[in-house]
PDB file of C-alpha atoms and ligand atoms in Angstrom:
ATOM      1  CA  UNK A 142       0.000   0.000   0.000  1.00  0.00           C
ATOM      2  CA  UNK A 143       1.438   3.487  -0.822  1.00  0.00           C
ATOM      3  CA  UNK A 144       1.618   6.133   1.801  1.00  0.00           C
ATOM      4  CA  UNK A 145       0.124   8.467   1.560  1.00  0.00           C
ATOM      5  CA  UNK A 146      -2.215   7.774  -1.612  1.00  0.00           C
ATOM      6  CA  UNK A 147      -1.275   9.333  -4.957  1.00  0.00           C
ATOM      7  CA  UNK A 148      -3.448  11.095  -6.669  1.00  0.00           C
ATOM      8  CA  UNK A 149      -1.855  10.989 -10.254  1.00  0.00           C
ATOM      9  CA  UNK A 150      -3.041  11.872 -13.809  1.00  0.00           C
ATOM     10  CA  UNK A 151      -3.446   8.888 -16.080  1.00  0.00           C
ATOM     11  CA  UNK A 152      -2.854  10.939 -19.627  1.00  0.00           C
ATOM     12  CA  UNK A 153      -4.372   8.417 -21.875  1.00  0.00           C
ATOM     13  CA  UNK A 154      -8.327   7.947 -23.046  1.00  0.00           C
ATOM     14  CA  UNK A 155      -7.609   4.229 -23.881  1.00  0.00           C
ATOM     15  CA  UNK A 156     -10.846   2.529 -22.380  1.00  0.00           C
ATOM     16  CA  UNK A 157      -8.925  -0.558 -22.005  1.00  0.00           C
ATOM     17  CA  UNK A 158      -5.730   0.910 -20.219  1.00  0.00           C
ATOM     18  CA  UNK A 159      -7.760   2.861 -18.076  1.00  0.00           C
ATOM     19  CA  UNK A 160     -10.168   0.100 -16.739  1.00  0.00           C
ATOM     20  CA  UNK A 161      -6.965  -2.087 -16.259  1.00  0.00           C
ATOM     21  CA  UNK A 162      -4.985   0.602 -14.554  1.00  0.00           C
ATOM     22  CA  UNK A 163      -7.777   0.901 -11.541  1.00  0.00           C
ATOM     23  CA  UNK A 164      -7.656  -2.422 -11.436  1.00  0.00           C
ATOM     24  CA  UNK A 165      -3.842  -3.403 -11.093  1.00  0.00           C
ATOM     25  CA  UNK A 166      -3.146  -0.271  -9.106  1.00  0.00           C
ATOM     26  CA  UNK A 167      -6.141   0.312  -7.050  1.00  0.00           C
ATOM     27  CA  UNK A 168      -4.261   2.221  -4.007  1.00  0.00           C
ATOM     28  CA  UNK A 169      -3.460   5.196  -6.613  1.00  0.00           C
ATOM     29  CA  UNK A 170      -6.577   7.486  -6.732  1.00  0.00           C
ATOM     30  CA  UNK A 171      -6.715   8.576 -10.431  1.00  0.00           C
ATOM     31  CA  UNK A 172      -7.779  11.142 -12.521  1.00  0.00           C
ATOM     32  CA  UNK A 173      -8.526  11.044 -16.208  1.00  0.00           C
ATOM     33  CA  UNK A 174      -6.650  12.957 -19.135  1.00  0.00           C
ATOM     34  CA  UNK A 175      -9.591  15.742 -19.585  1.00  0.00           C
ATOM     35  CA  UNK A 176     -11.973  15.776 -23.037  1.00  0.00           C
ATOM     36  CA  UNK A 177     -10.405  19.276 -23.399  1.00  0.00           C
ATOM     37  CA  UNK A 178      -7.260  18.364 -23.640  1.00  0.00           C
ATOM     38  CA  UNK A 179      -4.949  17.541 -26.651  1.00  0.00           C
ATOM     39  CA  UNK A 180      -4.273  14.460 -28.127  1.00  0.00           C
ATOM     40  CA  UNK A 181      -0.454  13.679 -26.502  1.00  0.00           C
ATOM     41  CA  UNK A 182       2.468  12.910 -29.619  1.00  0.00           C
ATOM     42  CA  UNK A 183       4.031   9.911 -29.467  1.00  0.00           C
ATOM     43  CA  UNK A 184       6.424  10.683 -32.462  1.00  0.00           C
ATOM     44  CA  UNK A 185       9.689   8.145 -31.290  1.00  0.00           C
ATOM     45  CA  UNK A 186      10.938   4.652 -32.334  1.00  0.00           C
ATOM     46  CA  UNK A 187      10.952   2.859 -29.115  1.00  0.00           C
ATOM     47  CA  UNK A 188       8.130   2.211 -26.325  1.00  0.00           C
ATOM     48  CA  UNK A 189      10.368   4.570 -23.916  1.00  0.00           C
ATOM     49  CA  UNK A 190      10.457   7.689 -25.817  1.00  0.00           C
ATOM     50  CA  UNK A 191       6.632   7.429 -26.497  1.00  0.00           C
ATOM     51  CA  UNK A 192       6.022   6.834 -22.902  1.00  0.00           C
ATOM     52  CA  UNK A 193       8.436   9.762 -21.862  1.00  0.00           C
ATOM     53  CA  UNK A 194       7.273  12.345 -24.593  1.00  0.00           C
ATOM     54  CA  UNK A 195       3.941  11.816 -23.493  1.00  0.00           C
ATOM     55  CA  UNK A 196       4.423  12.098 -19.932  1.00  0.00           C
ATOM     56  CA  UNK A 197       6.394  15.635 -20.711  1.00  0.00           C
ATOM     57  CA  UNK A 198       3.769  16.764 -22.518  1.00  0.00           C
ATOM     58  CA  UNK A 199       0.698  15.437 -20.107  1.00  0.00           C
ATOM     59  CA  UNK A 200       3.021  17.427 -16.843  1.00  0.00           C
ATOM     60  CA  UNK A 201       3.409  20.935 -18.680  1.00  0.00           C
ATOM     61  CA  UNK A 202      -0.681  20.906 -19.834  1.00  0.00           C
ATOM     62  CA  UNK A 203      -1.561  20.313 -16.902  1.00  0.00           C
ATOM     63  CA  UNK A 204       1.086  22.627 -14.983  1.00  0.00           C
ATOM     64  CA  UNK A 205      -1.030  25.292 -17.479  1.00  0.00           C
ATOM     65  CA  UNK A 206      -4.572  23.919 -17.464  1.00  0.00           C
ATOM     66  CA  UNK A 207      -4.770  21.763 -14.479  1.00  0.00           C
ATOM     67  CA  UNK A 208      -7.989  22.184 -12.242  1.00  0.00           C
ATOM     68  CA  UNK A 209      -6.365  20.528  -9.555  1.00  0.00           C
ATOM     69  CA  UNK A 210      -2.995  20.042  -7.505  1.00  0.00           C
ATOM     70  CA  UNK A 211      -1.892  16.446  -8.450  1.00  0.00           C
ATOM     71  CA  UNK A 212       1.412  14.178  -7.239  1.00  0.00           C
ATOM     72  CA  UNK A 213       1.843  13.208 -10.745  1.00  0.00           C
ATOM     73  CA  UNK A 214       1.418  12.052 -14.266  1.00  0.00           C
ATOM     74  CA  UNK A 215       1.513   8.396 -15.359  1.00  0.00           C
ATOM     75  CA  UNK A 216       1.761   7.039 -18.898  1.00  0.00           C
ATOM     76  CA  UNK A 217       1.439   3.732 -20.666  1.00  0.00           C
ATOM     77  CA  UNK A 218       3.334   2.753 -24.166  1.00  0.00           C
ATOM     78  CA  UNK A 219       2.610  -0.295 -25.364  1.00  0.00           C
ATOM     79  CA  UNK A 220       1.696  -3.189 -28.005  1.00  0.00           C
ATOM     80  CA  UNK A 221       2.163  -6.199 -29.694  1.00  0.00           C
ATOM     81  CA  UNK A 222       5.546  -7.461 -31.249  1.00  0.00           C
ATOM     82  CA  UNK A 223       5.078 -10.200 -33.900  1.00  0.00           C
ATOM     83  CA  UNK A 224       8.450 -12.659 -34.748  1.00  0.00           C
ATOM     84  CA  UNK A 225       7.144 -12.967 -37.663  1.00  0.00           C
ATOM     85  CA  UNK A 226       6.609  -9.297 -38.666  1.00  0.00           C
ATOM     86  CA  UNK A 227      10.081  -8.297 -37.341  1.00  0.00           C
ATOM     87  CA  UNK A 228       8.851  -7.373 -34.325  1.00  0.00           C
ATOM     88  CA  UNK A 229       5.554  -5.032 -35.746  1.00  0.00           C
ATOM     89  CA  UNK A 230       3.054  -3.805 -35.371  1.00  0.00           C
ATOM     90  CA  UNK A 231       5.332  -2.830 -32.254  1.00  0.00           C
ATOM     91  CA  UNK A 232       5.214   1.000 -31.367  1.00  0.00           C
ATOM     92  CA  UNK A 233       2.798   1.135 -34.154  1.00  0.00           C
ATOM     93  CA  UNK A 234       0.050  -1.046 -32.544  1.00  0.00           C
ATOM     94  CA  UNK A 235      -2.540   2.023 -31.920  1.00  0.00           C
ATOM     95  CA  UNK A 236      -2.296   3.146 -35.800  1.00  0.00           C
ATOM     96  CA  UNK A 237      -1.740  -0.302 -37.164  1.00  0.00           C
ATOM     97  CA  UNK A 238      -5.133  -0.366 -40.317  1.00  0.00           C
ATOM     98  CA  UNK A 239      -6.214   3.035 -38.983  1.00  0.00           C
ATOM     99  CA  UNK A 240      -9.016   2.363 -41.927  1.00  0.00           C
ATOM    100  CA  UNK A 241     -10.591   0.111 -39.565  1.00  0.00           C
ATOM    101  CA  UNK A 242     -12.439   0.727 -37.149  1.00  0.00           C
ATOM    102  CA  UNK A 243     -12.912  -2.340 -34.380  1.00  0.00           C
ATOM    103  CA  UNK A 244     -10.265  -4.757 -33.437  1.00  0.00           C
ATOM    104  CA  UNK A 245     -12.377  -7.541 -34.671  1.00  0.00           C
ATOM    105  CA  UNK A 246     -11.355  -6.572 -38.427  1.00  0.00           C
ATOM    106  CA  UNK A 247      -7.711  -5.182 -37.395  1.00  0.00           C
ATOM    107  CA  UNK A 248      -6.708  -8.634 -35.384  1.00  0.00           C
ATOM    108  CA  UNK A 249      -8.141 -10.581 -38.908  1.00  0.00           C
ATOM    109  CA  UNK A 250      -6.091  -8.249 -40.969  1.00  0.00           C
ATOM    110  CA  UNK A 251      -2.937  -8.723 -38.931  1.00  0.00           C
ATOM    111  CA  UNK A 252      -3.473 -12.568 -38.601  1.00  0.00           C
ATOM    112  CA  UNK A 253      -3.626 -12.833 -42.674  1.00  0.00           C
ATOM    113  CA  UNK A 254      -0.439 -10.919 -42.665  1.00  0.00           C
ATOM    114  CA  UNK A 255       1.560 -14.008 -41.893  1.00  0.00           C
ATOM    115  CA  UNK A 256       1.815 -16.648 -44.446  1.00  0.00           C
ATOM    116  CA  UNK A 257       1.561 -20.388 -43.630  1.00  0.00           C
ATOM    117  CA  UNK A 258       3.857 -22.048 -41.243  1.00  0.00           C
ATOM    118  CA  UNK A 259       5.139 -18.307 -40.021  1.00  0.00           C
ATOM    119  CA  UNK A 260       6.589 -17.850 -36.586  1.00  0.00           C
ATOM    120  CA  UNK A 261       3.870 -17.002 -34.281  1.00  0.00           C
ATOM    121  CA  UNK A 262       5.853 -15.992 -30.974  1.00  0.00           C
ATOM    122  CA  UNK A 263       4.645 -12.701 -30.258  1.00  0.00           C
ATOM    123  CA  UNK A 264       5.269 -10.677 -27.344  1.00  0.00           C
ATOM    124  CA  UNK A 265       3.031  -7.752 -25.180  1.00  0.00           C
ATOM    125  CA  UNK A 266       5.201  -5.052 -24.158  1.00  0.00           C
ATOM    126  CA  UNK A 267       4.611  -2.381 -21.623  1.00  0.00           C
ATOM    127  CA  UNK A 268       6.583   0.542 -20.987  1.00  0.00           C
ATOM    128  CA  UNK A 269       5.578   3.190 -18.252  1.00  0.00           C
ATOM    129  CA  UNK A 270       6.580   6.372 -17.377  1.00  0.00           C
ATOM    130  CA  UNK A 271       5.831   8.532 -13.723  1.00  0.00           C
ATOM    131  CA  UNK A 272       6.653  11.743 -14.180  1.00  0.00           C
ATOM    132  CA  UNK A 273       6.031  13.925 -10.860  1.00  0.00           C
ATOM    133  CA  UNK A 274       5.399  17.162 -10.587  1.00  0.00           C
ATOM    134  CA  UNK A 275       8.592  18.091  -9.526  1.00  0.00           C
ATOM    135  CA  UNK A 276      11.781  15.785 -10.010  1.00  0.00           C
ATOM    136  CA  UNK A 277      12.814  13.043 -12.394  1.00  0.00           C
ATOM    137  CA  UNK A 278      10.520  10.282 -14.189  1.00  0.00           C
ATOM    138  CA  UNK A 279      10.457   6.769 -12.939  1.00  0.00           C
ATOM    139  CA  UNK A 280      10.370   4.393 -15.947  1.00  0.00           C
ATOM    140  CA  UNK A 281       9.539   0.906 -15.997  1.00  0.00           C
ATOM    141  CA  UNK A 282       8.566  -1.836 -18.282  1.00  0.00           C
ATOM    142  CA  UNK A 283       7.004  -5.354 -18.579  1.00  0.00           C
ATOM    143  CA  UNK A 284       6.027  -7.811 -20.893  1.00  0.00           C
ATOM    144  CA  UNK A 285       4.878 -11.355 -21.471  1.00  0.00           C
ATOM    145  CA  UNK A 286       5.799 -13.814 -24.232  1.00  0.00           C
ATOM    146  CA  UNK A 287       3.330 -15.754 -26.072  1.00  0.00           C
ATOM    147  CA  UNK A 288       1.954 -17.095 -29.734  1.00  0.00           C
ATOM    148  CA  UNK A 289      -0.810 -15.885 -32.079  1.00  0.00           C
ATOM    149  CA  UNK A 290      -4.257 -17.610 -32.323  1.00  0.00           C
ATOM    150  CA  UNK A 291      -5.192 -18.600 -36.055  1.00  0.00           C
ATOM    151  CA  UNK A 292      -8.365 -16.907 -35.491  1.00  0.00           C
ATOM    152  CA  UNK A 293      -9.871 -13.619 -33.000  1.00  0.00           C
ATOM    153  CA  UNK A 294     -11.118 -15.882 -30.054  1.00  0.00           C
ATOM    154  CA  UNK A 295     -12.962 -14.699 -27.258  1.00  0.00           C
ATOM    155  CA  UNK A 296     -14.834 -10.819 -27.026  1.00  0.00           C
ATOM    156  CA  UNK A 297     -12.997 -10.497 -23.005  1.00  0.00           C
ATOM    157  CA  UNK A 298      -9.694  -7.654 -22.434  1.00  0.00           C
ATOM    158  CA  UNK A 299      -9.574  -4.793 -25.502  1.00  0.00           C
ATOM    159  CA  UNK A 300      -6.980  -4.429 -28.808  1.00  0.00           C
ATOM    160  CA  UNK A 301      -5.286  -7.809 -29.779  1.00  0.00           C
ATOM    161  CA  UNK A 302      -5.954  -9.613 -26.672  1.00  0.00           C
ATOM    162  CA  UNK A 303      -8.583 -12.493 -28.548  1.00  0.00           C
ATOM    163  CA  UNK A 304      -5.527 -13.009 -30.727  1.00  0.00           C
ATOM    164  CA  UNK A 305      -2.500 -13.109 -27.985  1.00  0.00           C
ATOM    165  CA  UNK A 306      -1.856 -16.546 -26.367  1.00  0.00           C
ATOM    166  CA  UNK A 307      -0.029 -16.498 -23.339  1.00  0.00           C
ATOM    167  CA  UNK A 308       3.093 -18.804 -22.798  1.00  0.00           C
ATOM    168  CA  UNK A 309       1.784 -21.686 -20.748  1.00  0.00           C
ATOM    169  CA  UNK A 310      -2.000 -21.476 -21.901  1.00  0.00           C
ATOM    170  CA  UNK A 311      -4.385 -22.365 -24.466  1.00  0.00           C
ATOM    171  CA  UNK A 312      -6.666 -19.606 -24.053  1.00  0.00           C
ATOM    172  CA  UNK A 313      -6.357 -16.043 -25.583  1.00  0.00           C
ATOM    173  CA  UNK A 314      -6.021 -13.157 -23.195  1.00  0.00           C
ATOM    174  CA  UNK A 315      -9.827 -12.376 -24.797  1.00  0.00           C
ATOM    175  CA  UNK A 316     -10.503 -16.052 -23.603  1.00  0.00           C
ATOM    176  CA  UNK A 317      -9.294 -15.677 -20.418  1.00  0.00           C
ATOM    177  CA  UNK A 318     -10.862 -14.061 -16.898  1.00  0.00           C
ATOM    178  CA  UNK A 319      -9.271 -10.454 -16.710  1.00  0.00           C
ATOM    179  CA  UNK A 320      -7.944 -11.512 -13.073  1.00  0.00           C
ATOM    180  CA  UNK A 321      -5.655 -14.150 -14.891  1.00  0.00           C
ATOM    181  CA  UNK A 322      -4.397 -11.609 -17.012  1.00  0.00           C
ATOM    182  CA  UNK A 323      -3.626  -9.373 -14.489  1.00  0.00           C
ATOM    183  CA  UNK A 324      -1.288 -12.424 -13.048  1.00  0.00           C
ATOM    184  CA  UNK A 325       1.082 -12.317 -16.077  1.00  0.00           C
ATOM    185  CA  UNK A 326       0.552  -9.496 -18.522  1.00  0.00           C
ATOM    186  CA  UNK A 327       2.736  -6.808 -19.965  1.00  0.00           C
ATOM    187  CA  UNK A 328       1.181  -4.217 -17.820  1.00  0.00           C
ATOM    188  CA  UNK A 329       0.266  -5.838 -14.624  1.00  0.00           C
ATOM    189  CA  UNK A 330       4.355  -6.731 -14.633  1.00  0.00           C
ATOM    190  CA  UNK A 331       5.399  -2.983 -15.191  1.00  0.00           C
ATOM    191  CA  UNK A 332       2.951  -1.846 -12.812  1.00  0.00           C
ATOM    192  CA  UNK A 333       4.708  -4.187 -10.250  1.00  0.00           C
ATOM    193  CA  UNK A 334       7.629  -2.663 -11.235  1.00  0.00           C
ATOM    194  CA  UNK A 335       6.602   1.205 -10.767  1.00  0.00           C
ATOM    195  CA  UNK A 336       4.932   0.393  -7.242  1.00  0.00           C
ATOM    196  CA  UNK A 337       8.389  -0.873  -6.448  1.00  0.00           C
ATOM    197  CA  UNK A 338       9.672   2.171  -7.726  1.00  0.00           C
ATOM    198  CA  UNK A 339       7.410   4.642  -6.033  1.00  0.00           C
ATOM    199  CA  UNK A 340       7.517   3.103  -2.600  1.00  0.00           C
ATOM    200  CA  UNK A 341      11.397   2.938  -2.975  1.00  0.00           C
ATOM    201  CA  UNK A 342      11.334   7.055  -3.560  1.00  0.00           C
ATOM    202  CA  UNK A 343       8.617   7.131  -0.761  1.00  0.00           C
ATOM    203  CA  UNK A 344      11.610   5.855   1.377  1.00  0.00           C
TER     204      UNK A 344
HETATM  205  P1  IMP B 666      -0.381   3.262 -27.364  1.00  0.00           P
HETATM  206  O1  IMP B 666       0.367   2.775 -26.155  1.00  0.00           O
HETATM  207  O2  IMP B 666      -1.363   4.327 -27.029  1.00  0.00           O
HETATM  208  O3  IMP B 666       0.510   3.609 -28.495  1.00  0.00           O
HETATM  209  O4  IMP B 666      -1.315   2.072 -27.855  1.00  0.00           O
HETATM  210  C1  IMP B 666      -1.081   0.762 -27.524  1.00  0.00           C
HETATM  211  C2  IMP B 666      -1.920  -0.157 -28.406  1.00  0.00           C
HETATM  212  O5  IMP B 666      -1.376  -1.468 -28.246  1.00  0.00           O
HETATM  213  C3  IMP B 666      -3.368  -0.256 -27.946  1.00  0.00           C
HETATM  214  O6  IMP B 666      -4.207   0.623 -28.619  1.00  0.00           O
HETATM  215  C4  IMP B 666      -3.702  -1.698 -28.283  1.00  0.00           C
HETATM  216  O7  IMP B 666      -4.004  -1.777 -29.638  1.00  0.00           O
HETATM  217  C5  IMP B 666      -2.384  -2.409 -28.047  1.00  0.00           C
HETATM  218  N1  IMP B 666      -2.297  -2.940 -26.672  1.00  0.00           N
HETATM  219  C6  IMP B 666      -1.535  -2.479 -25.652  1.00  0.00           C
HETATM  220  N2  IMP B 666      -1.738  -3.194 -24.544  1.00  0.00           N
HETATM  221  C7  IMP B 666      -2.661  -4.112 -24.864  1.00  0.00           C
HETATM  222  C8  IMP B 666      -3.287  -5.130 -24.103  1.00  0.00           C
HETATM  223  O8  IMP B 666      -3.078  -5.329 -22.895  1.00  0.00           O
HETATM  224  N3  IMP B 666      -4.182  -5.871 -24.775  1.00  0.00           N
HETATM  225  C9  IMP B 666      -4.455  -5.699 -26.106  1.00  0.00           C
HETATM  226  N4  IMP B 666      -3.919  -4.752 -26.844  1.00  0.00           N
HETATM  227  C10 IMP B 666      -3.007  -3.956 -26.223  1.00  0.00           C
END
């Protein structure tokens, strides 16, 4: 449990990330990346530079616009690296077929992007950045390895979870309860990681 509670901005209006963030993290008291507010860049190659840029951006809007004092402002990079696609769509996940709307249609188009007998390891990665209001970020990461279903299987998690099998299972993270997923996936693993983090600069 952190002491005292946190009250930290969570700069992202992914429905998905959100939902799982109270979830994993529930001892944070968190408030949501205003309808007023831009959309955040995330312009760089790698999950950390996203998460950072993101997390610079999200501190000085809401040093200018913020309606209330906060500790701090919390990101979330992620996606889906696919062996076969040389590690894609990677930090491209959120813009991979932008012409299509739900992930039903975008997991079928990425699944008919490998040809028969391709390598289906595929990993969930996680990257996280705490930036407080005053003083350095905390960055962390996590992620789980796994294998692609041949088809979308199950309507449970958000994104490409009915397609992402989990090492050690035969169900898709859209097959499986959420509180299993929270025991092994990318996220749940860097959010272990930042509570380390955060009680560590508690002291
Ligand atoms: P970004 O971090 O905003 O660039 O977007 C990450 C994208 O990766 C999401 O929009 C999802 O498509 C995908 N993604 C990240 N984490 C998960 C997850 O836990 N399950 C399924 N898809 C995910």
């Amino acid at each position: 449990m952190l002491s005292p509670m946190l009250k930290v901005l969570l700069a992202s209006r992914n429905a998905g990330k959100l939902r799982e963030f109270a979830e994993l993290l529930p001892d944070i008291q968190f408030l949501l990346w205003p309808a007023n507010a831009p959309e955040l860049p995330e312009t760089g190659a790698f999950f950390l530079d996203n998460a950072l840029q993101k997390a610079e951006g999200a501190r000085l809007w809401w040093r200018q616009h913020g309606t209330e004092p906060v500790d701090g402002v919390l990101t979330d990079d992620s996606g889906l690296c696919v062996e076969a696609l040389w590690g894609g769509p990677g930090v491209l996940s959120a813009r991979f077929a932008p012409e299509l709307v739900s992930y039903r249609d975008k997991n079928r188009r990425l699944l008919g992007l490998l040809p028969e007998g391709a390598d289906r390891r595929a990993r969930f990665v996680c990257v996280l950045a705490y930036l407080p209001m005053e003083g350095p970020a905390i960055t962390v990461s996590g992620a789980v390895e796994g294998s692609l279903a041949f088809e979308h299987r199950g309507e449970g998690g958000f994104g490409y979870d009915p397609i992402f099998i989990p090492e050690g299972h035969d169900r898709t993270f859209g097959e499986l309860p959420a509180d299993l997923k929270h025991t092994l996936s990318h996220r749940s693993r860097a959010c272990a990681a930042l509570r380390r983090g955060l009680a560590a600069h508690q002291g």
